XYZ file of C-alpha atoms in Angstrom:
169
model
C -26.092 2.473 -3.198
C -24.095 0.876 -5.997
C -22.598 -2.432 -4.851
C -20.849 -3.277 -8.116
C -17.206 -4.219 -8.015
C -16.317 -1.687 -10.703
C -14.484 1.375 -9.453
C -14.395 3.299 -12.734
C -13.851 6.935 -11.894
C -13.276 5.866 -8.303
C -13.212 8.175 -5.352
C -11.982 7.686 -1.816
C -15.271 9.080 -0.532
C -17.006 7.347 2.328
C -19.710 6.023 -0.002
C -17.081 4.532 -2.345
C -15.247 2.890 0.565
C -18.502 1.518 1.990
C -19.511 0.205 -1.434
C -16.197 -1.641 -1.901
C -16.390 -3.110 1.632
C -20.009 -4.227 1.148
C -19.205 -5.714 -2.274
C -16.323 -7.721 -0.793
C -18.389 -8.940 2.178
C -21.385 -9.835 -0.027
C -19.134 -11.932 -2.282
C -18.731 -14.445 0.577
C -22.457 -15.251 0.412
C -22.108 -16.810 -3.048
C -18.384 -17.577 -2.857
C -17.853 -15.209 -5.779
C -14.094 -15.794 -5.811
C -13.410 -13.443 -8.772
C -14.988 -10.583 -6.780
C -13.357 -11.629 -3.482
C -9.952 -11.725 -5.158
C -10.594 -8.800 -7.525
C -11.397 -6.309 -4.761
C -8.048 -6.802 -2.986
C -4.755 -5.256 -4.044
C -2.536 -7.183 -6.407
C 0.583 -5.739 -4.812
C 2.533 -7.663 -2.228
C 1.266 -5.385 0.549
C -2.071 -7.200 0.970
C -2.444 -8.860 4.372
C -5.364 -10.709 5.974
C -4.990 -11.318 9.673
C -7.110 -13.013 12.302
C -6.723 -11.542 15.752
C -6.005 -11.879 18.573
C -2.795 -13.787 18.013
C -3.991 -16.459 20.470
C -6.293 -17.755 17.696
C -3.078 -19.097 16.169
C -3.668 -18.059 12.555
C -0.686 -16.468 10.863
C -1.407 -13.416 8.675
C -1.926 -14.303 5.029
C -0.445 -12.640 1.952
C -2.563 -12.119 -1.161
C -1.601 -15.467 -2.691
C -2.075 -17.302 0.628
C -5.465 -15.661 1.179
C -6.644 -16.542 -2.346
C -5.779 -20.222 -1.741
C -7.308 -20.092 1.760
C -10.596 -18.545 0.577
C -10.897 -21.091 -2.256
C -10.312 -23.922 0.253
C -12.868 -22.559 2.734
C -15.401 -22.191 -0.107
C -15.189 -25.967 -0.627
C -15.344 -26.766 3.110
C -18.242 -24.379 3.856
C -20.175 -24.048 0.579
C -23.248 -22.598 2.333
C -21.220 -19.974 4.264
C -23.103 -16.711 4.776
C -22.200 -13.311 6.166
C -24.747 -10.962 7.657
C -23.644 -7.377 8.241
C -24.931 -6.350 11.665
C -23.334 -2.897 11.583
C -20.837 -1.114 9.345
C -19.093 2.266 9.693
C -16.480 4.190 7.757
C -13.920 5.783 10.061
C -12.707 7.850 7.057
C -9.449 7.621 5.195
C -6.786 6.514 6.122
C -8.664 4.538 8.779
C -10.634 1.371 8.147
C -14.214 0.553 7.367
C -15.333 -1.354 10.475
C -17.864 -4.152 10.002
C -19.597 -6.098 12.767
C -20.674 -9.322 11.091
C -22.257 -12.658 11.815
C -21.027 -15.717 9.925
C -22.784 -19.053 9.471
C -22.063 -22.243 7.597
C -22.116 -26.020 7.804
C -18.974 -28.086 7.118
C -18.994 -31.722 5.984
C -19.276 -32.955 9.580
C -22.667 -31.248 9.801
C -21.800 -29.159 12.874
C -23.230 -25.653 12.410
C -20.592 -22.889 12.436
C -21.940 -19.537 13.661
C -19.695 -16.738 14.897
C -19.723 -12.968 15.314
C -16.612 -10.998 14.511
C -15.387 -7.486 13.808
C -13.467 -6.714 10.626
C -11.234 -3.709 10.108
C -11.051 -3.238 6.328
C -8.306 -0.901 5.053
C -8.266 0.384 1.474
C -6.038 2.284 -0.898
C -5.918 3.202 -4.556
C -4.336 0.742 -6.959
C -4.288 1.358 -10.721
C -7.104 3.888 -10.412
C -9.371 1.639 -8.340
C -10.136 1.480 -4.643
C -8.963 -1.905 -3.271
C -8.635 -3.644 0.077
C -4.999 -3.895 1.151
C -5.364 -5.041 4.750
C -8.080 -6.817 6.710
C -7.907 -7.527 10.428
C -10.607 -9.910 11.632
C -11.178 -9.982 15.382
C -12.626 -13.417 16.049
C -14.583 -14.722 19.013
C -11.676 -16.657 20.535
C -13.805 -18.712 22.898
C -16.092 -19.831 20.083
C -13.160 -20.575 17.752
C -11.432 -22.670 20.433
C -14.550 -24.645 21.417
C -15.829 -25.150 17.855
C -12.555 -26.207 16.237
C -11.558 -28.458 19.165
C -14.912 -30.244 18.768
C -14.502 -30.292 14.968
C -11.097 -32.009 15.304
C -12.704 -34.632 17.570
C -15.558 -35.177 15.092
C -13.025 -35.711 12.314
C -11.071 -38.190 14.451
C -14.275 -40.159 15.081
C -15.183 -40.027 11.372
C -11.644 -41.161 10.507
C -11.852 -44.032 13.030
C -15.160 -45.157 11.509
C -13.646 -45.101 8.025
C -10.596 -47.048 9.257
C -12.889 -49.612 10.921
C -14.912 -50.042 7.711
C -11.742 -50.491 5.661
C -10.421 -53.006 8.220
C -13.662 -55.019 8.145
C -13.805 -55.057 4.361
C -10.347 -56.616 4.209
C -11.307 -59.532 6.492
């Protein structure tokens, strides 16, 4: 299967939709930001949401998602996605991907979570592009991991403050 990001002579066939979805997901493994950003619509209708709402992440527009993905690429440079299962529900429905994510932030605490992504596509300027992604996160894992991550950062910040305080004495 062709996993290139080019959609020359594109088609809305299942294989084309699967190829675009796989290309976009694979781009996370190398933080290929031009591909991540180039496979989503340029129009203002792009939306990336993390569900359920209890996760507390507001949906992101194209510009917000581009900034967010660039920021996460710096925080989790070794981030990897493994596709566990992927299905095309056929147009106009989404491509549904069951994925596993892993990465290590600066605090050194391993991040590893399963999620389901609903990836919606449409034609834009003769190319098949993502225009909506709904990520269903593991809410328990997100809550436990990020609560612990905030605590680790507080401790790291306290250590830095203590070092600065001692150096001024």
